[in-house]
XYZ file of C-alpha atoms in Angstrom:
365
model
C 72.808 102.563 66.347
C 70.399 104.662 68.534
C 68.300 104.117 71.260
C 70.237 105.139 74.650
C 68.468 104.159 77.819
C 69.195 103.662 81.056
C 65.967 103.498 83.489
C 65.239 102.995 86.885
C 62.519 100.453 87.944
C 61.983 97.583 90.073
C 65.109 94.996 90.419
C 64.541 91.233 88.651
C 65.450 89.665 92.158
C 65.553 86.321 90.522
C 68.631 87.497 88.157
C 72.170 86.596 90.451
C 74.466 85.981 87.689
C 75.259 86.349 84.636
C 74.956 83.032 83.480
C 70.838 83.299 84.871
C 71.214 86.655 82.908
C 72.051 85.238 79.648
C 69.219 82.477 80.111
C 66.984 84.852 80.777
C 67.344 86.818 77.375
C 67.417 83.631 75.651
C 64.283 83.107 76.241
C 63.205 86.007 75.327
C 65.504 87.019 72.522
C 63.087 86.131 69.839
C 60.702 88.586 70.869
C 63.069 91.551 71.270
C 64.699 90.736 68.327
C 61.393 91.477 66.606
C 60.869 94.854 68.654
C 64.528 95.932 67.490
C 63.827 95.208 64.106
C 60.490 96.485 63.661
C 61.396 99.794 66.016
C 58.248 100.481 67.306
C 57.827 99.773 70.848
C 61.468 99.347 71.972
C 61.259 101.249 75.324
C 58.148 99.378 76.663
C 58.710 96.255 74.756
C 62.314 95.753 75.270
C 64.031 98.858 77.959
C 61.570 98.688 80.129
C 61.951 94.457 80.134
C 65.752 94.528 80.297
C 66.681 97.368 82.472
C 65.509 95.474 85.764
C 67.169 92.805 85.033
C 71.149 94.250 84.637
C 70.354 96.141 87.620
C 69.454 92.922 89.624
C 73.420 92.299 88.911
C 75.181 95.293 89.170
C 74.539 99.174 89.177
C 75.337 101.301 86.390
C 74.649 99.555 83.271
C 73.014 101.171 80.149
C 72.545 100.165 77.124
C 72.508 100.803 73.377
C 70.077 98.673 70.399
C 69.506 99.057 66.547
C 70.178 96.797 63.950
C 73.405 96.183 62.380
C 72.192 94.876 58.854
C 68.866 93.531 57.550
C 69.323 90.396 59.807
C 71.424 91.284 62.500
C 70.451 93.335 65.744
C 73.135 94.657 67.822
C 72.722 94.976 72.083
C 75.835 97.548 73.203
C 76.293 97.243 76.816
C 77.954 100.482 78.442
C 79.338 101.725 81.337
C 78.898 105.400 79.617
C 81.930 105.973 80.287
C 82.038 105.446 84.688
C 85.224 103.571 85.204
C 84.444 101.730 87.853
C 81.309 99.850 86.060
C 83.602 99.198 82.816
C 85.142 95.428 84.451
C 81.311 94.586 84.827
C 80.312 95.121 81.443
C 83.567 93.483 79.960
C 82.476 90.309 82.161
C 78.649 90.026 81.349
C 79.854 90.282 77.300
C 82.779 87.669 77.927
C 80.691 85.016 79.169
C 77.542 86.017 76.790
C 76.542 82.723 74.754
C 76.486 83.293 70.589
C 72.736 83.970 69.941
C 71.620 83.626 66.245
C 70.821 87.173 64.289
C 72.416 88.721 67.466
C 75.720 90.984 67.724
C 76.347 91.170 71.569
C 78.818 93.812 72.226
C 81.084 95.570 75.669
C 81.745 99.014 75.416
C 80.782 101.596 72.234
C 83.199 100.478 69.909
C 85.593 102.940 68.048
C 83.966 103.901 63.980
C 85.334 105.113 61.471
C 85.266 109.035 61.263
C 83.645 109.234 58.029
C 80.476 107.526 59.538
C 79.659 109.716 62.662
C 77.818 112.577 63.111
C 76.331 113.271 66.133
C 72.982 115.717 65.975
C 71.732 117.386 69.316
C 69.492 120.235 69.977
C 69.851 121.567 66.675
C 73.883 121.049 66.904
C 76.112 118.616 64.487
C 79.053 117.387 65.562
C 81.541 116.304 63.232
C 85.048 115.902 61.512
C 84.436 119.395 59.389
C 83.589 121.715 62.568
C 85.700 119.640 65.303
C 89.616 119.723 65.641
C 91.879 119.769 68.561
C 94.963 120.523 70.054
C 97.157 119.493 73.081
C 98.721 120.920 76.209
C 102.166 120.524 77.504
C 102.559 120.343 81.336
C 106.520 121.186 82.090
C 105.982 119.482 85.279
C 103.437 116.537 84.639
C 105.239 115.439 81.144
C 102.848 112.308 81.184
C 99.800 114.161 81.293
C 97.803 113.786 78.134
C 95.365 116.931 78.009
C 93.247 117.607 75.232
C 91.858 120.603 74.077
C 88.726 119.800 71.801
C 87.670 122.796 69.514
C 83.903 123.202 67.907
C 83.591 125.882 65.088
C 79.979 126.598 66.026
C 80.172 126.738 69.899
C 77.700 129.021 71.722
C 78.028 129.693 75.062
C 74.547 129.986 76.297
C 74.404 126.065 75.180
C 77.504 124.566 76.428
C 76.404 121.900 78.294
C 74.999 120.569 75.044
C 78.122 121.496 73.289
C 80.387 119.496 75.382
C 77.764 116.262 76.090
C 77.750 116.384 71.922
C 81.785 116.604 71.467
C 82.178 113.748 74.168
C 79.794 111.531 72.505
C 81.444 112.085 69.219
C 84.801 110.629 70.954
C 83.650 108.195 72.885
C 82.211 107.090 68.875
C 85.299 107.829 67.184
C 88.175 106.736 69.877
C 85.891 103.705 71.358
C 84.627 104.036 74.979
C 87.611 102.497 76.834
C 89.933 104.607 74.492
C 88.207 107.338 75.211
C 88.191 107.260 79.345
C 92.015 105.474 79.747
C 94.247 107.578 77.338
C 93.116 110.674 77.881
C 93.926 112.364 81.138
C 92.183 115.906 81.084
C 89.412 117.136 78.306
C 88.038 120.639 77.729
C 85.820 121.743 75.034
C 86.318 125.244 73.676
C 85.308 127.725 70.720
C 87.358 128.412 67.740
C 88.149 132.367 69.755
C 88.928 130.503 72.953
C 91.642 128.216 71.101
C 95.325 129.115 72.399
C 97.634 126.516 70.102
C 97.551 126.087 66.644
C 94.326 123.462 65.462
C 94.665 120.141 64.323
C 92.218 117.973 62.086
C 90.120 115.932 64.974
C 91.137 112.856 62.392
C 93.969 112.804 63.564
C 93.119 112.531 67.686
C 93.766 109.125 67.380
C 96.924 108.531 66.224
C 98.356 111.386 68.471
C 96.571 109.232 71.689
C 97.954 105.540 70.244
C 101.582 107.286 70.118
C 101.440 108.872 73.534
C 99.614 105.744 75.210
C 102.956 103.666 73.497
C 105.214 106.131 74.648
C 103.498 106.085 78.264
C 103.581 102.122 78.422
C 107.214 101.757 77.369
C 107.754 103.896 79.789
C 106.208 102.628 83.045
C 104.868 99.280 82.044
C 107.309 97.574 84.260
C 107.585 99.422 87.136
C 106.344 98.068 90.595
C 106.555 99.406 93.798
C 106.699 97.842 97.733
C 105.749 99.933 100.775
C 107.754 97.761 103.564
C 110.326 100.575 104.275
C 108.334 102.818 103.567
C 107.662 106.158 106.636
C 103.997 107.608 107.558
C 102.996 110.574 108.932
C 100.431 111.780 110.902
C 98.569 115.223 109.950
C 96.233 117.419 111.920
C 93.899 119.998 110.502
C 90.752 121.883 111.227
C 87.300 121.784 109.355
C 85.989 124.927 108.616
C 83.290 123.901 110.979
C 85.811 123.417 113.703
C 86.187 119.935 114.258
C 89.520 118.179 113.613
C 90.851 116.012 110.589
C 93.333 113.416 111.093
C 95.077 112.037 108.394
C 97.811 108.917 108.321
C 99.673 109.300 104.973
C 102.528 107.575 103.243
C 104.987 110.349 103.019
C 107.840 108.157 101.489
C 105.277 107.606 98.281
C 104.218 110.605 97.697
C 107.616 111.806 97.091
C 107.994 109.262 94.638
C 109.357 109.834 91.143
C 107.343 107.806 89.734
C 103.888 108.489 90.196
C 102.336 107.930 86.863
C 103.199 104.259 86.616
C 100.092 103.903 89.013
C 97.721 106.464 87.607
C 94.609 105.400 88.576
C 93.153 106.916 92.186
C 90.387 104.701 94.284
C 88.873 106.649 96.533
C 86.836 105.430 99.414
C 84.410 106.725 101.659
C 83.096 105.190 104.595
C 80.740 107.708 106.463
C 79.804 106.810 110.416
C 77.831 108.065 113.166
C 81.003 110.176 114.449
C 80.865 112.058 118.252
C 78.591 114.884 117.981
C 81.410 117.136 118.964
C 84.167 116.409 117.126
C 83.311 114.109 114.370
C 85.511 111.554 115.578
C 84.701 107.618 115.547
C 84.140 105.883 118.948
C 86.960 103.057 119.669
C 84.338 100.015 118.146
C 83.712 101.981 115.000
C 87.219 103.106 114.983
C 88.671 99.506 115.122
C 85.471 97.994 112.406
C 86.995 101.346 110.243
C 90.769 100.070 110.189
C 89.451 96.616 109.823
C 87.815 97.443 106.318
C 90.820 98.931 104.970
C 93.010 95.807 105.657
C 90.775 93.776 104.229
C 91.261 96.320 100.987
C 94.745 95.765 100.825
C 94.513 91.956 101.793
C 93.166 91.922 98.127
C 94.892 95.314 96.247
C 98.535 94.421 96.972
C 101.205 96.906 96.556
C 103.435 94.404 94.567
C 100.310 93.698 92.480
C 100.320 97.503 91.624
C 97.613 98.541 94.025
C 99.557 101.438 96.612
C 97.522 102.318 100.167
C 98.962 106.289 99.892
C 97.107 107.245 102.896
C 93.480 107.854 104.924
C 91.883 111.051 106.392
C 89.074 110.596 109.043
C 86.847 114.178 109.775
C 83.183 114.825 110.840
C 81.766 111.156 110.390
C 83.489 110.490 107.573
C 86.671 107.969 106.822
C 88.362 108.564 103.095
C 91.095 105.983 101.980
C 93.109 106.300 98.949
C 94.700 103.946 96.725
C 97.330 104.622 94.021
C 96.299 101.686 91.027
C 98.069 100.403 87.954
C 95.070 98.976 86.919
C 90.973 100.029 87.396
C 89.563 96.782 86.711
C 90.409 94.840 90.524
C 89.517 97.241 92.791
C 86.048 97.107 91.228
C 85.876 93.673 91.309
C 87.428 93.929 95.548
C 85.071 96.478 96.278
C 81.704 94.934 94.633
C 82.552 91.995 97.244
C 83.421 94.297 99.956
C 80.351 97.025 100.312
C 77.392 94.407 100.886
C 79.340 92.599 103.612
C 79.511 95.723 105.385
C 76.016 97.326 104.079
C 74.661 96.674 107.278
C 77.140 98.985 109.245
C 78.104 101.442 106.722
C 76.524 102.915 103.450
C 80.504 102.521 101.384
C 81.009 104.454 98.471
C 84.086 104.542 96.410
C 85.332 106.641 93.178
C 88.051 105.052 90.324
C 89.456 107.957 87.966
C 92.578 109.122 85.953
C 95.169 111.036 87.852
C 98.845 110.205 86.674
C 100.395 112.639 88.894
C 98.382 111.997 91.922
C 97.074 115.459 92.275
C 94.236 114.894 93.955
C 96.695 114.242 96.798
C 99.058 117.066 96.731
C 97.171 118.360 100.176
C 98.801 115.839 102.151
C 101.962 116.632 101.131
C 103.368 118.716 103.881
C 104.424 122.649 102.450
C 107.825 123.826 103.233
C-alpha cells in the first residue's frame, strides 16, 4: 500500500452524502481503477479528483491507494489517527456499495509483523531494531503507557524517528487499536530505556490483555449526576482578567474515573467585554443554551458526564467525561453549523482515563 495524501482544494459542493458520494465514484471508478493500477498519474488523476469530494462531507479525511493483487485495488480511508474524524470514516465505509476489482476499506488495518517495514529519511523501522516496554502508574493503575524503543535513534532527527515508530503501530496494531488502547506513547533510544526491553512482537498481546482486563473491569459501570453538588471557582488570567468556572465537584471525586475515559472538550470563543473578557447577558444566555443542547443529546446515563465549564477572556470551554468517542462526534457535527453564524465552535475528543486534564479544578487543600 502507498500513496498517502491528504490535499486541500476546492470543495465538490454537489457531494451532501454519502450515498451521492458513493455514486459519484461509481462513475468514475473505472477510470481510477486504471490510474491505481497503472501508477502513473495517481495524484492528478485520482487525489487531486477525490480529495474535494470527502471534504464536501466532512473535514479530516485522507486517504491511502495501491493494489492489493493483480486485479484488486484497495481505497483505505483514514482518520490518521484524529479521534474525532474516526465515526465518519467508519460510516462512509459501512454504507459503501461492493464495487467489482475494488477492496473499500475504514481505518489502516492491523498486518502481520513480518510484512512491515516502514523506510523514512534514510531510517527503517522494524521488528529487529524496535521493542518496548511499559510503565506502571501506582496511582493511575488503568493507565496503559508505552515506552517504544528504536536501536538506531538519533536525536538531531527525532521528529522523523517518532512519525516512523507511530506509523509502524498504527500498521502493526491497526489504526483504531492503535489510538483507543493505548493511553500515553513515548519514543526513546536504546540509552534512554529505564525497564528491561521487550520484543515489539509482542505489543499486541500485552494491549489485547490489558484492554480485557480494563473492560471487565468498567464495562458496566454508569453514572447519574442528579444529586450530584457544583461549585463555583474564581481565578485570574495572567493578563488580569477573571476566569469563572462552574464544576461538578461531586464527580471529580469519583472513584471511578476511567470507566469514562474519553475527554470532549469544547470551545466556544465570543466577542467578550473589552475589560474583562466576560460575555454580555445575550451572549451569556445563547452560551448556556449551546451546552444544554450538548447534553440534551450526550446523556449522563448514556455514559456522556457534563464535569464542568470555565468562561475567561472571550472564550467558553465545556468538558465532557465520555464512555464512548463515536456520539459526541456525531452531536457535535450537527451542532457547529447551526451555530456557525454566531460562533466559530471547535471541540477536541482524546484519551484521558484519569481525567487529568481536569485536576485544576479540583480545589487544593
Amino acid at each position: 500500500m502507498s500513496f498517502l495524501k491528504k490535499m486541500f482544494s476546492k470543495k465538490g459542493d454537489e457531494i451532501n452524502s454519502y450515498a451521492a458520494f458513493w455514486e459519484w465514484f461509481q462513475a468514475n471508478e473505472a477510470t481510477f481503477y486504471k490510474v491505481v493500477k497503472e501508477g502513473t498519474s495517481i495524484e492528478k488523476d485520482f487525489f487531486e479528483k477525490l480529495t474535494p469530494m470527502l471534504d464536501a462531507l466532512h473535514e479530516g479525511y485522507f486517504f491511502l491507494t495501491g493494489m492489493c493483487d493483480e486485479t484488486t485495488a484497495e481505497l483505505v480511508i483514514t482518520a490518521e489517527g484524529i479521534v474525532k474524524n474516526i465515526v465518519f470514516v467508519e460510516e462512509l465505509i459501512k454504507v459503501a456499495p461492493q464495487i467489482p476489482n475494488w477492496k473499500l476499506t475504514a481505518l489502516k488495518s492491523e498486518l502481520d509483523i513480518e510484512n512491515i517495514q516502514i523506510s523514512m529519511a534514510g531510517y527503517e523501522f522494524k521488528s529487529e531494531n524496535l521493542s518496548f516496554y511499559a510503565i506502571e502508574h501506582k496511582n493511575y493503575p488503568d493507565e496503559v503507557d508505552i515506552v517504544i524503543v528504536y536501536d538506531d535513534f538519533n536525536e538531531e532527527d527525532k521528529s522523523v524517528i517518532v512519525n516512523g515508530a507511530f506509523i509502524f503501530l498504527d500498521n502493526f496494531l491497526g489504526e483504531l487499536n492503535s489510538v483507543t488502547t493505548i493511553d500515553s506513547l513515548a519514543v526513546v533510544s536504546r540509552e534512554e530505556a529505564k525497564e528491561e526491553l521487550i520484543p515489539i512482537a509482542k505489543l499486541k498481546n500485552y494491549l489485547i490483555w490489558r484492554e480485557k482486563e480494563f473492560v471487565e473491569k468498567y464495562n458496566d459501570y454508569r453514572y447519574t449526576t442528579e444529586n450530584d453538588s457544583f461549585s463555583s471557582l474564581e481565578a485570574e488570567l495572567t493578563n488580569g482578567k477573571p476566569l469563572v468556572a462552574i464544576v461538578n465537584s461531586t464527580l471529580l471525586e469519583w472513584e471511578n474515573k476511567a470507566s469514562h475515559p474519553w475527554i470532549m472538550r469544547v470551545v466556544i470563543p465570543f466577542n467578550g467585554n473589552k475589560k474583562n473578557g466576560m460575555p454580555d447577558d445575550k451572549t451569556f444566555t445563547l452560551l448556556n443554551q449551546i451546552e444544554e443542547e450538548i447534553m440534551k443529546e450526550l446523556k449522563d446515563e448514556d455514559g456522556y458526564l457534563n464535569v464542568g465549564r470555565q468562561t475567561a477572556d472571550g472564550e467558553r470551554e465545556i468538558y465532557f467525561a465520555c464512555k464512548n468517542f463515536r456520539k459526541p462526534s456525531k452531536v457535535l457535527s450537527v451542532l457547529i453549523p447551526k451555530y456557525d453564524n454566531k460562533f466559530k465552535i471547535k471541540y477536541d475528543l482524546f484519551k484521558d482515563k484519569y481525567w487529568q486534564t481536569l485536576e485544576r479544578f479540583k480545589p487544593s487543600y
